PDB file of C-alpha atoms and ligand atoms in Angstrom:
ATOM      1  CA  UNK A   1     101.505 107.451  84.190  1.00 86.00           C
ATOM      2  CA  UNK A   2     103.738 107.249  87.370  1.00 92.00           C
ATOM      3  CA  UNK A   3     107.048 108.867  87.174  1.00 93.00           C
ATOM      4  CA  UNK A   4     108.162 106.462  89.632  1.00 96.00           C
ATOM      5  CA  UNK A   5     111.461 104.588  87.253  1.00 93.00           C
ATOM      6  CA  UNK A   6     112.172 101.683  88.724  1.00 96.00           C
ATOM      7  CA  UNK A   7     114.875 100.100  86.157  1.00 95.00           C
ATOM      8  CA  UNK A   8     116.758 104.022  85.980  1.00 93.00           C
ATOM      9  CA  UNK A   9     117.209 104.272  89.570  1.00 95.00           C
ATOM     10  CA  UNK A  10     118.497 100.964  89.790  1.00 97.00           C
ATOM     11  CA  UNK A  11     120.795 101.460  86.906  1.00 95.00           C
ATOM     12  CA  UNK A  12     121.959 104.766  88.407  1.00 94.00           C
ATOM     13  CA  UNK A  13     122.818 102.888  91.754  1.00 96.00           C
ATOM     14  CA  UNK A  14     124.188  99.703  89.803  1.00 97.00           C
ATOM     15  CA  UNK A  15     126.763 101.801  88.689  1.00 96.00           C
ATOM     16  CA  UNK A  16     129.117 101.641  91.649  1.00 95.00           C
ATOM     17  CA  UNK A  17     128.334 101.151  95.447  1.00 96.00           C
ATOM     18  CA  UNK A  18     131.948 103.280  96.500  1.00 95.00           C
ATOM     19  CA  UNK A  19     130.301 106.717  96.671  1.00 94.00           C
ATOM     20  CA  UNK A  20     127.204 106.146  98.141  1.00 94.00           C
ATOM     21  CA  UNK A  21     129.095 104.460 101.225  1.00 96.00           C
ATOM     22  CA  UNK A  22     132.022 107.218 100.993  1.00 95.00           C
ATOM     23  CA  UNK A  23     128.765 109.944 101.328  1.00 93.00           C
ATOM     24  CA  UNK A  24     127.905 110.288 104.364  1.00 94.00           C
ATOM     25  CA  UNK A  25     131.535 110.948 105.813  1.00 95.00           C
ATOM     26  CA  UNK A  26     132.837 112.947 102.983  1.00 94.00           C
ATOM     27  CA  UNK A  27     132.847 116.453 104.333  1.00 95.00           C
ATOM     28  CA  UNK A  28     131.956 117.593 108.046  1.00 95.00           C
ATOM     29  CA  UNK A  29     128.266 118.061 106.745  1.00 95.00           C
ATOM     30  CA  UNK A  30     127.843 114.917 105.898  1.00 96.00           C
ATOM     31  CA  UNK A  31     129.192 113.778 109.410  1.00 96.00           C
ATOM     32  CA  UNK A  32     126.748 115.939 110.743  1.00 97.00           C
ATOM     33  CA  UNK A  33     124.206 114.562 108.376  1.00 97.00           C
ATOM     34  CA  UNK A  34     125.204 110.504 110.285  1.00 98.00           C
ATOM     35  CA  UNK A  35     124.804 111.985 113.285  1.00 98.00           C
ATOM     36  CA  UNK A  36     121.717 113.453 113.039  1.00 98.00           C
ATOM     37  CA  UNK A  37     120.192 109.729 111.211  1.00 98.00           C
ATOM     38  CA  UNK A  38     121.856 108.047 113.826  1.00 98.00           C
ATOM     39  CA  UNK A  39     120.529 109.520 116.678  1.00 98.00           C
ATOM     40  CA  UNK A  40     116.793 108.653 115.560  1.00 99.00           C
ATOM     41  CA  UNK A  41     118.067 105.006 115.743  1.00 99.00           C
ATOM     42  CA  UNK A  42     119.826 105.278 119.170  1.00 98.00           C
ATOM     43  CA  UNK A  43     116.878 106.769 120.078  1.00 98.00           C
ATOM     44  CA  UNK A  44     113.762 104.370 118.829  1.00 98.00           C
ATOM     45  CA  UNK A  45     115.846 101.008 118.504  1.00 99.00           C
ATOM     46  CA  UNK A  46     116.754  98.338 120.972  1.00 98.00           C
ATOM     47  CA  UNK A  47     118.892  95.162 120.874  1.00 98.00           C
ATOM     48  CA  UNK A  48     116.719  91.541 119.729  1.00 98.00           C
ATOM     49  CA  UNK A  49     114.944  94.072 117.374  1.00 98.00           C
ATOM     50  CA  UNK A  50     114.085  92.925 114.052  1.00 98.00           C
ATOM     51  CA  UNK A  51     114.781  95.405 111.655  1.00 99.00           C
ATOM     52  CA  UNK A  52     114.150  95.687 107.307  1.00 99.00           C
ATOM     53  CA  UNK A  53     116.152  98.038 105.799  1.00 99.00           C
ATOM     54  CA  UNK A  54     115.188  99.331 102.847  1.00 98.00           C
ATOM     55  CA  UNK A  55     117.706 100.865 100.481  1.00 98.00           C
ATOM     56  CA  UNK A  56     119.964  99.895 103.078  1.00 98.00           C
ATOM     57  CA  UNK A  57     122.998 100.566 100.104  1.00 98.00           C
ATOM     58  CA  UNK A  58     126.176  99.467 101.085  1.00 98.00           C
ATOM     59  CA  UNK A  59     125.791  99.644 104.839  1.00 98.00           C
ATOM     60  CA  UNK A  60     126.256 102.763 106.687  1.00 98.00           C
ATOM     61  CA  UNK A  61     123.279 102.830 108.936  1.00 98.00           C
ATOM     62  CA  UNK A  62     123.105  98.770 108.622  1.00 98.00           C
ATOM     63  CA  UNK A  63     126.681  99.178 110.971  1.00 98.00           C
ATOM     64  CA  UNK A  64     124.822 101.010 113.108  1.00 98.00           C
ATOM     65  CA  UNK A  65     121.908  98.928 113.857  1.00 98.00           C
ATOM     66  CA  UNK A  66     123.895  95.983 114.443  1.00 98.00           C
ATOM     67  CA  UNK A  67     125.865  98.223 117.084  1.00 98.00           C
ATOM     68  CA  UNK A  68     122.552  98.247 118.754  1.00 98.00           C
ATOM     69  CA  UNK A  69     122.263  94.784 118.748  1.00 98.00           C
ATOM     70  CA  UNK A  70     119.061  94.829 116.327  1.00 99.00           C
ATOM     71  CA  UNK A  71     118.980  91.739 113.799  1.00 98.00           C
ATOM     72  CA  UNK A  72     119.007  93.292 110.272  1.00 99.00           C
ATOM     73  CA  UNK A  73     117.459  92.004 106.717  1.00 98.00           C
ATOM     74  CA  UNK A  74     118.843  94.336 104.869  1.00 98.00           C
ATOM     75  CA  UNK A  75     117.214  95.058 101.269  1.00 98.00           C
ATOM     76  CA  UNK A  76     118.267  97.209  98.161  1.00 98.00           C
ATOM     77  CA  UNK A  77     117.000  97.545  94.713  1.00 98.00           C
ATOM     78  CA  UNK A  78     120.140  97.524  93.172  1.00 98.00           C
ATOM     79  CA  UNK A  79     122.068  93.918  93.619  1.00 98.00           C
ATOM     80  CA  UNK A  80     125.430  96.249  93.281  1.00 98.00           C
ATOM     81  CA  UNK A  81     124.773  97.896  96.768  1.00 98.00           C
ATOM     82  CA  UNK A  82     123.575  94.639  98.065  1.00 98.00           C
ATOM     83  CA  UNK A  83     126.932  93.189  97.703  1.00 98.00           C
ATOM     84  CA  UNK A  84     128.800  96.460  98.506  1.00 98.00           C
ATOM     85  CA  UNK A  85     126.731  96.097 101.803  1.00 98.00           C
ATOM     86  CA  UNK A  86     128.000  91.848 102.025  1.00 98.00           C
ATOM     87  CA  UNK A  87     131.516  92.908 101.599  1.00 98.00           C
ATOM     88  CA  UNK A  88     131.299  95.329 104.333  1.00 98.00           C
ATOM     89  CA  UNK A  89     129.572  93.463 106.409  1.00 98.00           C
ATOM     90  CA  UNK A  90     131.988  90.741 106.791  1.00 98.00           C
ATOM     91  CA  UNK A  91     135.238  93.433 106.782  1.00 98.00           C
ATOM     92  CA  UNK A  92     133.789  95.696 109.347  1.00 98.00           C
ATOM     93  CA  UNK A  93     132.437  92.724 111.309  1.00 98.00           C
ATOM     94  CA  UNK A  94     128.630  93.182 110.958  1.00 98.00           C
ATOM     95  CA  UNK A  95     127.638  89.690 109.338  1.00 98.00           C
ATOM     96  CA  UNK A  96     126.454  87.760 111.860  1.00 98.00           C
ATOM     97  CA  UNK A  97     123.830  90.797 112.400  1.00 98.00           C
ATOM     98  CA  UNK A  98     122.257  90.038 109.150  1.00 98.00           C
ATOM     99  CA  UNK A  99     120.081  87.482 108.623  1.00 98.00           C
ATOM    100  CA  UNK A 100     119.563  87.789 105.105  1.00 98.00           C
ATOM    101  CA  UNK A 101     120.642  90.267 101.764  1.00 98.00           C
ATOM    102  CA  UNK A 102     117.226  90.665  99.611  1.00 98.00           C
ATOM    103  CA  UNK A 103     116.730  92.607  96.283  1.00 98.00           C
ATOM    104  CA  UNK A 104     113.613  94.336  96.875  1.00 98.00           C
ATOM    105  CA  UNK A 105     111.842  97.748  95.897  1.00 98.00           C
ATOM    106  CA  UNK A 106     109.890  99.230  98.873  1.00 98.00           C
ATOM    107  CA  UNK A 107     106.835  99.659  96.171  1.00 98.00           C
ATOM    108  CA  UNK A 108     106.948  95.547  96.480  1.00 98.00           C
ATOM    109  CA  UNK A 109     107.959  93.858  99.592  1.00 98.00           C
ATOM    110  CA  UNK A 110     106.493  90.294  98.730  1.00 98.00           C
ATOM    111  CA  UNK A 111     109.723  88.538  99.191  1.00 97.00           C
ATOM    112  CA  UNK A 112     108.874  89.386 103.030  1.00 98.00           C
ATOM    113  CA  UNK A 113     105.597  88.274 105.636  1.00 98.00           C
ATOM    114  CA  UNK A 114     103.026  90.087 107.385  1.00 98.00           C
ATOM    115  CA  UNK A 115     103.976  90.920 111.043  1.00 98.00           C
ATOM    116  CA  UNK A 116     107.449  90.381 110.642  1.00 98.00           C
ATOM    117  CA  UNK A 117     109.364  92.966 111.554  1.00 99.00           C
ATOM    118  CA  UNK A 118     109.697  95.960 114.931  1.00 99.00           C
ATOM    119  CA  UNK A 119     110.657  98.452 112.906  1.00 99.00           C
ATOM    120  CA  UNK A 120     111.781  99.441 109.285  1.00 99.00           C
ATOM    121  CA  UNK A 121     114.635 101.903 107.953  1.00 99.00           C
ATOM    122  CA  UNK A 122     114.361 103.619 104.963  1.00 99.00           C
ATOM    123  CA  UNK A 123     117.278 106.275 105.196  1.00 98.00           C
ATOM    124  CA  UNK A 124     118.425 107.939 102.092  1.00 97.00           C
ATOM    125  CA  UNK A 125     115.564 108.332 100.224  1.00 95.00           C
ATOM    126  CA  UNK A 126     113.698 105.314  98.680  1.00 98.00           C
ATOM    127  CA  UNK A 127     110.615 107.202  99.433  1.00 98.00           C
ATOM    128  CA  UNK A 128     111.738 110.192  97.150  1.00 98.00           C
ATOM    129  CA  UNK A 129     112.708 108.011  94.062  1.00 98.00           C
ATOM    130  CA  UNK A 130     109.219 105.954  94.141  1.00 98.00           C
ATOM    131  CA  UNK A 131     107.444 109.815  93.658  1.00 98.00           C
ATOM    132  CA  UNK A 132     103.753 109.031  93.679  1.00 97.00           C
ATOM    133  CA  UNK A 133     104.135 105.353  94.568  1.00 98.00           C
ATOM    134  CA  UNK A 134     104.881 106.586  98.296  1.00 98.00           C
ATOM    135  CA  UNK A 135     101.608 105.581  99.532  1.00 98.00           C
ATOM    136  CA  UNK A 136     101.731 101.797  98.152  1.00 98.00           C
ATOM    137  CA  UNK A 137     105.080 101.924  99.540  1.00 98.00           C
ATOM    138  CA  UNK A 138     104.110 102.784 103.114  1.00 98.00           C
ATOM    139  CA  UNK A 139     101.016 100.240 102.714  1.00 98.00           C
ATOM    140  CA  UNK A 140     103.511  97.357 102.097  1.00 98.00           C
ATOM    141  CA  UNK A 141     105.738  98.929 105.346  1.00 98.00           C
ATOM    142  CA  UNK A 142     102.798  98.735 107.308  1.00 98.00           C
ATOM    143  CA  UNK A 143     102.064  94.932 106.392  1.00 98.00           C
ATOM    144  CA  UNK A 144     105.363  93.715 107.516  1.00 98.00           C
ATOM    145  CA  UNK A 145     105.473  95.475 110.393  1.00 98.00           C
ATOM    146  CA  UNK A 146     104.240  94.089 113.527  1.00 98.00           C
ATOM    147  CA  UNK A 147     101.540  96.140 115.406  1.00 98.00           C
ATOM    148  CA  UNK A 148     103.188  99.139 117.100  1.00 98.00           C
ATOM    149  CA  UNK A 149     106.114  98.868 114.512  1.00 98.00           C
ATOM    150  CA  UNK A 150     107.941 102.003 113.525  1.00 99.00           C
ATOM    151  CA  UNK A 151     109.193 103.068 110.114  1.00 99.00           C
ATOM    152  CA  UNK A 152     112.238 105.521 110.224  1.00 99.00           C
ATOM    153  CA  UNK A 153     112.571 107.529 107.085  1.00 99.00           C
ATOM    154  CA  UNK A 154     114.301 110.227 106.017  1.00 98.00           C
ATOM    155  CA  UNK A 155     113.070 111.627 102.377  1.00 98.00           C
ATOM    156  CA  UNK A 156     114.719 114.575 100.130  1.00 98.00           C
ATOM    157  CA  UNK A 157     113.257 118.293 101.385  1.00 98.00           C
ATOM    158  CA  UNK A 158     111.703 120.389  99.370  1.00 97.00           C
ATOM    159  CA  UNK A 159     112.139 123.840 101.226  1.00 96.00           C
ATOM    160  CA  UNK A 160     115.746 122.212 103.032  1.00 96.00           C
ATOM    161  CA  UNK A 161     117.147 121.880  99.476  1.00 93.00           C
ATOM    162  CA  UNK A 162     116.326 125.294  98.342  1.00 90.00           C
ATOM    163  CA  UNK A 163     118.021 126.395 101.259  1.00 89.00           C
ATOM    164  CA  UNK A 164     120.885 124.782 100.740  1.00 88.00           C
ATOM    165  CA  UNK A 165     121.256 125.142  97.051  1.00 82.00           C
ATOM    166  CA  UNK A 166     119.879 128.892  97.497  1.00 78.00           C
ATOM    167  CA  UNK A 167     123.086 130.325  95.552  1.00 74.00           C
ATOM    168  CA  UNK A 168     121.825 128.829  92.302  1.00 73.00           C
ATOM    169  CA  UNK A 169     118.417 130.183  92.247  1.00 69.00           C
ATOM    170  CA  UNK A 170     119.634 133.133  90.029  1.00 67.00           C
ATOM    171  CA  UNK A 171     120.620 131.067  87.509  1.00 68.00           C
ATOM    172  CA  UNK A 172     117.169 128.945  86.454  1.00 75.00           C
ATOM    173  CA  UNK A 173     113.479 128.577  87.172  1.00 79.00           C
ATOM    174  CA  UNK A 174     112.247 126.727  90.208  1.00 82.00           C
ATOM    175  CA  UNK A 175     108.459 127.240  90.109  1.00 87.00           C
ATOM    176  CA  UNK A 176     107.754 124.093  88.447  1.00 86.00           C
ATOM    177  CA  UNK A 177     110.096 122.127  90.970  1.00 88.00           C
ATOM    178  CA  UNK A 178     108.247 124.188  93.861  1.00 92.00           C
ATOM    179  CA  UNK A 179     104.808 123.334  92.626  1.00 94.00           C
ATOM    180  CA  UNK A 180     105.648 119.949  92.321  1.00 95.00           C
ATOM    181  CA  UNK A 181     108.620 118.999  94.531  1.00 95.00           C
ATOM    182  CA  UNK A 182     109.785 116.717  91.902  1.00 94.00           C
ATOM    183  CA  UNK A 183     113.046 116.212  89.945  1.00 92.00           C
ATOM    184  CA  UNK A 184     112.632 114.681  86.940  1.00 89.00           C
ATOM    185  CA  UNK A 185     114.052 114.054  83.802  1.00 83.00           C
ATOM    186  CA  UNK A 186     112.473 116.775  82.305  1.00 82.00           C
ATOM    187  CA  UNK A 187     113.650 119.225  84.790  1.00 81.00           C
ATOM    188  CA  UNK A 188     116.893 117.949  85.180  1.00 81.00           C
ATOM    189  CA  UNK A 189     117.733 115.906  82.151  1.00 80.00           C
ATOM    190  CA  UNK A 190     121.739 115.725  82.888  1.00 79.00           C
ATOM    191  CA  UNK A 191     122.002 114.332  86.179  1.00 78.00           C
ATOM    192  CA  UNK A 192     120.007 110.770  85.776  1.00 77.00           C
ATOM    193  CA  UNK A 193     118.758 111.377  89.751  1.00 85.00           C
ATOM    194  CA  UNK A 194     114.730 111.586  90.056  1.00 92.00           C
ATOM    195  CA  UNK A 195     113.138 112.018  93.312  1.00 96.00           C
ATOM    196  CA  UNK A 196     110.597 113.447  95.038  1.00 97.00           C
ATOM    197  CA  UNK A 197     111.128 116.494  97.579  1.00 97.00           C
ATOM    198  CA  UNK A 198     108.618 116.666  99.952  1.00 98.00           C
ATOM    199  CA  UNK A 199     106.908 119.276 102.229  1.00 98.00           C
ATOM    200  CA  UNK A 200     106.445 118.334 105.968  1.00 98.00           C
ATOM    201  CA  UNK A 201     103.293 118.556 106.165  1.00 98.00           C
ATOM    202  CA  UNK A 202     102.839 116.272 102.660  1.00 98.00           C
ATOM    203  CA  UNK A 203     104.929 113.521 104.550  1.00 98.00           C
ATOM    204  CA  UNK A 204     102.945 113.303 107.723  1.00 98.00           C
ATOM    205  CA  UNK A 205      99.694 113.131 105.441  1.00 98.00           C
ATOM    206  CA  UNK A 206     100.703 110.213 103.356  1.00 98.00           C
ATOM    207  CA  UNK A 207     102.381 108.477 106.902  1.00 98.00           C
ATOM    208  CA  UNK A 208      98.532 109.067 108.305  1.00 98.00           C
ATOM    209  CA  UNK A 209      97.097 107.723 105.004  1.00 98.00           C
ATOM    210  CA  UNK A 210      98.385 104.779 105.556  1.00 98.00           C
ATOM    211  CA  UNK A 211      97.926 104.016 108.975  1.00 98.00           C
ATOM    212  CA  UNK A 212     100.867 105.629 110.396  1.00 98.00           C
ATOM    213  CA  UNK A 213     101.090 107.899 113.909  1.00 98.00           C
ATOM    214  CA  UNK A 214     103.943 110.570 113.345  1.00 98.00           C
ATOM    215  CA  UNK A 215     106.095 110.377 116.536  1.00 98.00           C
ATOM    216  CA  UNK A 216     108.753 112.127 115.734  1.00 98.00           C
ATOM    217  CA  UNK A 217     110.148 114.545 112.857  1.00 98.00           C
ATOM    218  CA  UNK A 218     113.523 116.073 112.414  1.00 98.00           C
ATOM    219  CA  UNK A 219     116.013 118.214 110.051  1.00 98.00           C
ATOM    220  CA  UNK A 220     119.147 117.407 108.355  1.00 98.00           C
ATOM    221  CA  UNK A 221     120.502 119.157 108.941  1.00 93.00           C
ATOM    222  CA  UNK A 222     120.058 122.749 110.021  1.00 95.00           C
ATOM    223  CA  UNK A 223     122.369 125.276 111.626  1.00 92.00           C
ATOM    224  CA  UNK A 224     125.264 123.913 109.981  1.00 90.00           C
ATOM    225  CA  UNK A 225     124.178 123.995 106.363  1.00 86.00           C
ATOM    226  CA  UNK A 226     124.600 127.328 105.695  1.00 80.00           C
ATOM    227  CA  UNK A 227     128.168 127.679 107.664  1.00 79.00           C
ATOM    228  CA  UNK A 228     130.368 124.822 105.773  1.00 84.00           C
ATOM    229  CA  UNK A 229     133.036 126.801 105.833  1.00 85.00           C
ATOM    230  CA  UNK A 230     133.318 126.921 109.922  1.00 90.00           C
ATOM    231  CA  UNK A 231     132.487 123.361 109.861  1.00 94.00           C
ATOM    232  CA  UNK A 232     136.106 121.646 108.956  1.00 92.00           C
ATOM    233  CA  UNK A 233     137.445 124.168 111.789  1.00 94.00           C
ATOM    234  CA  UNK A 234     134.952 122.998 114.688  1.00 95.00           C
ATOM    235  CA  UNK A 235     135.460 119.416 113.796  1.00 94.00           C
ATOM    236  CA  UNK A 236     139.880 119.771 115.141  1.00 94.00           C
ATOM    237  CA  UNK A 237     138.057 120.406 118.473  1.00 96.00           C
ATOM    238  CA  UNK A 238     136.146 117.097 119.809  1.00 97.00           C
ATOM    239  CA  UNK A 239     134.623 119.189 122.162  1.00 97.00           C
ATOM    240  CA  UNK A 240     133.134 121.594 120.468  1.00 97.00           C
ATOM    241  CA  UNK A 241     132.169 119.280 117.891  1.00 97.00           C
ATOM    242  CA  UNK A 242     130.063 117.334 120.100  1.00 97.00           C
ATOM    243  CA  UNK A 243     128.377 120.373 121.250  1.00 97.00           C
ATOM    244  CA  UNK A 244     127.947 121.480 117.704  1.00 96.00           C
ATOM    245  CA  UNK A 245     125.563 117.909 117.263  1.00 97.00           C
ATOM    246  CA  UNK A 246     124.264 117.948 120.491  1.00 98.00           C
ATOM    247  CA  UNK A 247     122.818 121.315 119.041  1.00 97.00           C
ATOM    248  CA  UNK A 248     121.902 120.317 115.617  1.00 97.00           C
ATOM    249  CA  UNK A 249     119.966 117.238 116.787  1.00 98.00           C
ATOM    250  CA  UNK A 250     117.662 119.700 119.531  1.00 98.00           C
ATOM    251  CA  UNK A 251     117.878 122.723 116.442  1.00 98.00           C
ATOM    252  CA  UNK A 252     116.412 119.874 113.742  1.00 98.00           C
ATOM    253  CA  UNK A 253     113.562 119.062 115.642  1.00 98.00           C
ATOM    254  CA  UNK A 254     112.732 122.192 116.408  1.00 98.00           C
ATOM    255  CA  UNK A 255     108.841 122.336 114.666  1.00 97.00           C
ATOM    256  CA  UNK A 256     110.477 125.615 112.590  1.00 97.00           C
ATOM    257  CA  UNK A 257     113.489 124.034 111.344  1.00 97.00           C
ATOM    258  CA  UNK A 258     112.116 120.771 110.468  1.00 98.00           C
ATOM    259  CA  UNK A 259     112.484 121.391 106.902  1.00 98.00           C
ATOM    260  CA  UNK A 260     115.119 123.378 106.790  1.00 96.00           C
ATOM    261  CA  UNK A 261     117.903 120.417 105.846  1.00 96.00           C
ATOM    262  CA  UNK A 262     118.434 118.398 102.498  1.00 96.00           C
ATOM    263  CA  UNK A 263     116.690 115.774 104.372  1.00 98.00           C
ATOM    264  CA  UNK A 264     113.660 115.768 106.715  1.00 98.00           C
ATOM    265  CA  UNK A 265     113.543 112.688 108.590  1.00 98.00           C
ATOM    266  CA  UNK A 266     110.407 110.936 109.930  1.00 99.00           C
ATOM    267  CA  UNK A 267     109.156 108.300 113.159  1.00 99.00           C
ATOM    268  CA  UNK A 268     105.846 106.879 113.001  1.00 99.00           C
ATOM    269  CA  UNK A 269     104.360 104.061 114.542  1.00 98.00           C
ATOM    270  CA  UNK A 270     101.898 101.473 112.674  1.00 98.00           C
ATOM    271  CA  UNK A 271      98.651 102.479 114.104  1.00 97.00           C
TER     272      UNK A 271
HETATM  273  C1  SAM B   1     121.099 107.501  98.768  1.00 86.84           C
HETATM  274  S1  SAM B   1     121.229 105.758  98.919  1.00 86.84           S
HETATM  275  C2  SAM B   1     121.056 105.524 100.679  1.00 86.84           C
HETATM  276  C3  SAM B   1     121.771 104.308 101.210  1.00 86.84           C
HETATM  277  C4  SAM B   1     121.663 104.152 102.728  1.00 86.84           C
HETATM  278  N1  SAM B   1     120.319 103.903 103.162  1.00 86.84           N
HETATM  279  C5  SAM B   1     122.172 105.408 103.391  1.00 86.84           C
HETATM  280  O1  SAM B   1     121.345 106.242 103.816  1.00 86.84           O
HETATM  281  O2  SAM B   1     123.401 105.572 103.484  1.00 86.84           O
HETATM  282  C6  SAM B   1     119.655 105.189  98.341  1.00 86.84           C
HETATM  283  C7  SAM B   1     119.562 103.675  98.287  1.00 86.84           C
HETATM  284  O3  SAM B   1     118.196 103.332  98.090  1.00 86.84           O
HETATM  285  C8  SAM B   1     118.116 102.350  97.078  1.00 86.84           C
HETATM  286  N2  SAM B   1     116.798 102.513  96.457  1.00 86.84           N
HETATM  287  C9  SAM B   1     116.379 103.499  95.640  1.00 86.84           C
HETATM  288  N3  SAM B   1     115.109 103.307  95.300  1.00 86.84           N
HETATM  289  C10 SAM B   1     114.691 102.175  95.910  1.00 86.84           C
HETATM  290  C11 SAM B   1     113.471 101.456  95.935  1.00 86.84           C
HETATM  291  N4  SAM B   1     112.413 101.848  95.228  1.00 86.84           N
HETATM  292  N5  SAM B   1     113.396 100.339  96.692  1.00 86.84           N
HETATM  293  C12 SAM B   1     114.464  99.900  97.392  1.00 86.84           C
HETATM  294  N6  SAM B   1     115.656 100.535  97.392  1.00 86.84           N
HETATM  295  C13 SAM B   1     115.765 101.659  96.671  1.00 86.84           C
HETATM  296  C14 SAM B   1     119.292 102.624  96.158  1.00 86.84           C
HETATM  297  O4  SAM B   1     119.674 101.507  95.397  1.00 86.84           O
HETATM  298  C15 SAM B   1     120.367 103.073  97.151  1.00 86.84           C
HETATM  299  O5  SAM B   1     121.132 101.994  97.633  1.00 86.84           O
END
C-alpha cells in the first residue's frame, strides 16, 4: 500500500495558506533559502514561457516567474493555497501573469494536455509528500511538457536535514528514517507532515526513469545552515549579504555539498 496520503496533506495545507507564504522570508535562512530557488529560475526561465506550477501554494515563486515575464498556470492540491495564491496575485500585481488557478495533485495532471507547457515548477516539495508515487508523478510532468521541457524541483534532503537538525540526534532513533528517508505517521505521529527525504543520487535515478536528463543540481542551502546565528548580523550589511548568496548559490552546487541543505533542488530536461 502507498504511503502517499493524498486527503492528509491536503487537509494539513487546507488549514491556513498565511505560514506557508510567511516561510520563506521568516528568518535570514529562509531568505537565503528564496534566493537560492530563485536563482535556478533566473537562470533556466525566459519571458513568453509557459510555465505549470505545481504546489505553487500561495505564490512566492509564482511572483517570481511572472517577474520573468513567463505565463503561469499555477496548480495546488489544496483549494486554500489556491486562493491564498488569487488574493496575492491581484494585491501584489501578478494576475494578469496567470492564466488559470487549477486544483491538481502532481500524481494526476489530467485537468492539463500533452505538450503544453516549457517548463514545470515544483518547489517546496510535492515530490516528497507523494513518497513512492514520485515516478507516476514525473511520468505525468513529462507528458505535459513539450519536448526539451524542464522540470525544476526542489524535494526534502535526506542527509541536508540531518545536518541541520543534527542537535536532536541524541535524543531518538534515526535508523529507520535513514534506511528509508521517509517521515511518516508512524515515525512522527505528532506533527501531521509526511514526506519523503531523498538521497541525490535516488533523485537523479527516478528523473532518468522517467525520461528526464539531470542538468543541473543544487543545495539549500549550505554554508549558512549551520551559522544562523551570524546570519541576522550579515543581513544589516547589503553588501556583504549579497556576497554571502553569491557564495551559497556557487557552495550549493558544489557536487559535495549538494545534499547538504533541507532541500536539494533539481533541473532536468524531458529527454
Ligand atoms: C511547502 S509548500 C510550497 C509552496 C510553494 N511552492 C513554495 O515553495 O513556496 C507545498 C505546497 O505543495 C502542495 N502540495 C503538496 N502535495 C501536493 C501534491 N501531491 N500535488 C500538488 N500539490 C501538492 C501543498 O498544498 C502546498 O501548497
Amino acid at each position: 500500500m502507498s504511503k502517499y496520503k493524498a486527503d492528509e496533506i491536503e487537509a494539513f495545507y487546507s488549514k491556513d495558506a498565511a505560514p506557508e507564504w510567511r516561510r520563506m522570508v521568516k528568518t535570514p535562512e529562509e531568505e537565503v533559502k528564496l534566493q537560492v530557488h530563485n536563482h535556478y529560475l533566473q537562470s533556466y526561465l525566459n519571458p513568453g514561457m509557459d510555465v505549470l506550477e505545481v504546489g505553487a501554494g500561495p505564490g512566492r515563486f509564482t511572483q517570481t516567474l511572472h517577474e520573468l515575464g513567463c505565463r503561469i498556470l499555477v496548480s495546488d492540491i489544496s483549494m486554500v493555497q489556491l486562493a491564498a495564491n488569487r488574493e496575492n496575485a491581484k494585491n501584489l500585481g501578478f494576475y494578469e501573469s496567470v492564466t488559470d488557478w487549477v486544483k491538481a495533485d502532481v500524481t494526476n495532471l489530467k485537468s492539463f494536455s500533452s505538450d503544453s507547457f516549457n517548463a514545470i515548477v515544483a518547489y517546496g516539495g510535492p515530490l516528497s509528500y507523494v513518497f513512492d508515487q514520485a515516478e507516476r508523478s514525473l511520468l505525468e510532468c513529462h507528458r505535459v511538457l513539450r519536448s526539451g521541457g524542464l522540470v525544476i524541483a526542489s524535494v526534502m534532503s535526506l542527509w541536508g536535514t540531518l545536518h541541520r537538525f543534527f542537535h536532536n540526534i541524541s535524543s531518538r532513533d534515526f535508523s529507520e528514517l535513514i534506511k528509508t528517508g521517509d517521515v511518516t505517521p508512524e515515525t512522527e505521529p505528532y506533527t501531521g507532515h509526511y514526506f519523503h527525504m531523498y538521497r541525490a543520487e535516488e533523485l537523479r535515478c527516478v528523473l532518468e526513469a522517467t525520461g528526464f536528463e539531470v542538468i543541473g543540481m543544487s543545495a539549500s542551502n549550505s554554508l549558512s545552515s549551520i551559522h544562523i546565528d551570524t546570519l541576522e548580523n550579515i543581513r544589516q550589511d547589503p553588501e556583504k549579504w549579497r556576497e554571502l548568496i553569491g557564495m551559497e548559490i556557487e557552495a550549493c552546487a558544489s557536487p559535495g555539498l549538494v545534499e547538504s541543505g533541507t532541500h536539494i533542488i533539481v533541473v532536468a530536461r524531458k529527454r
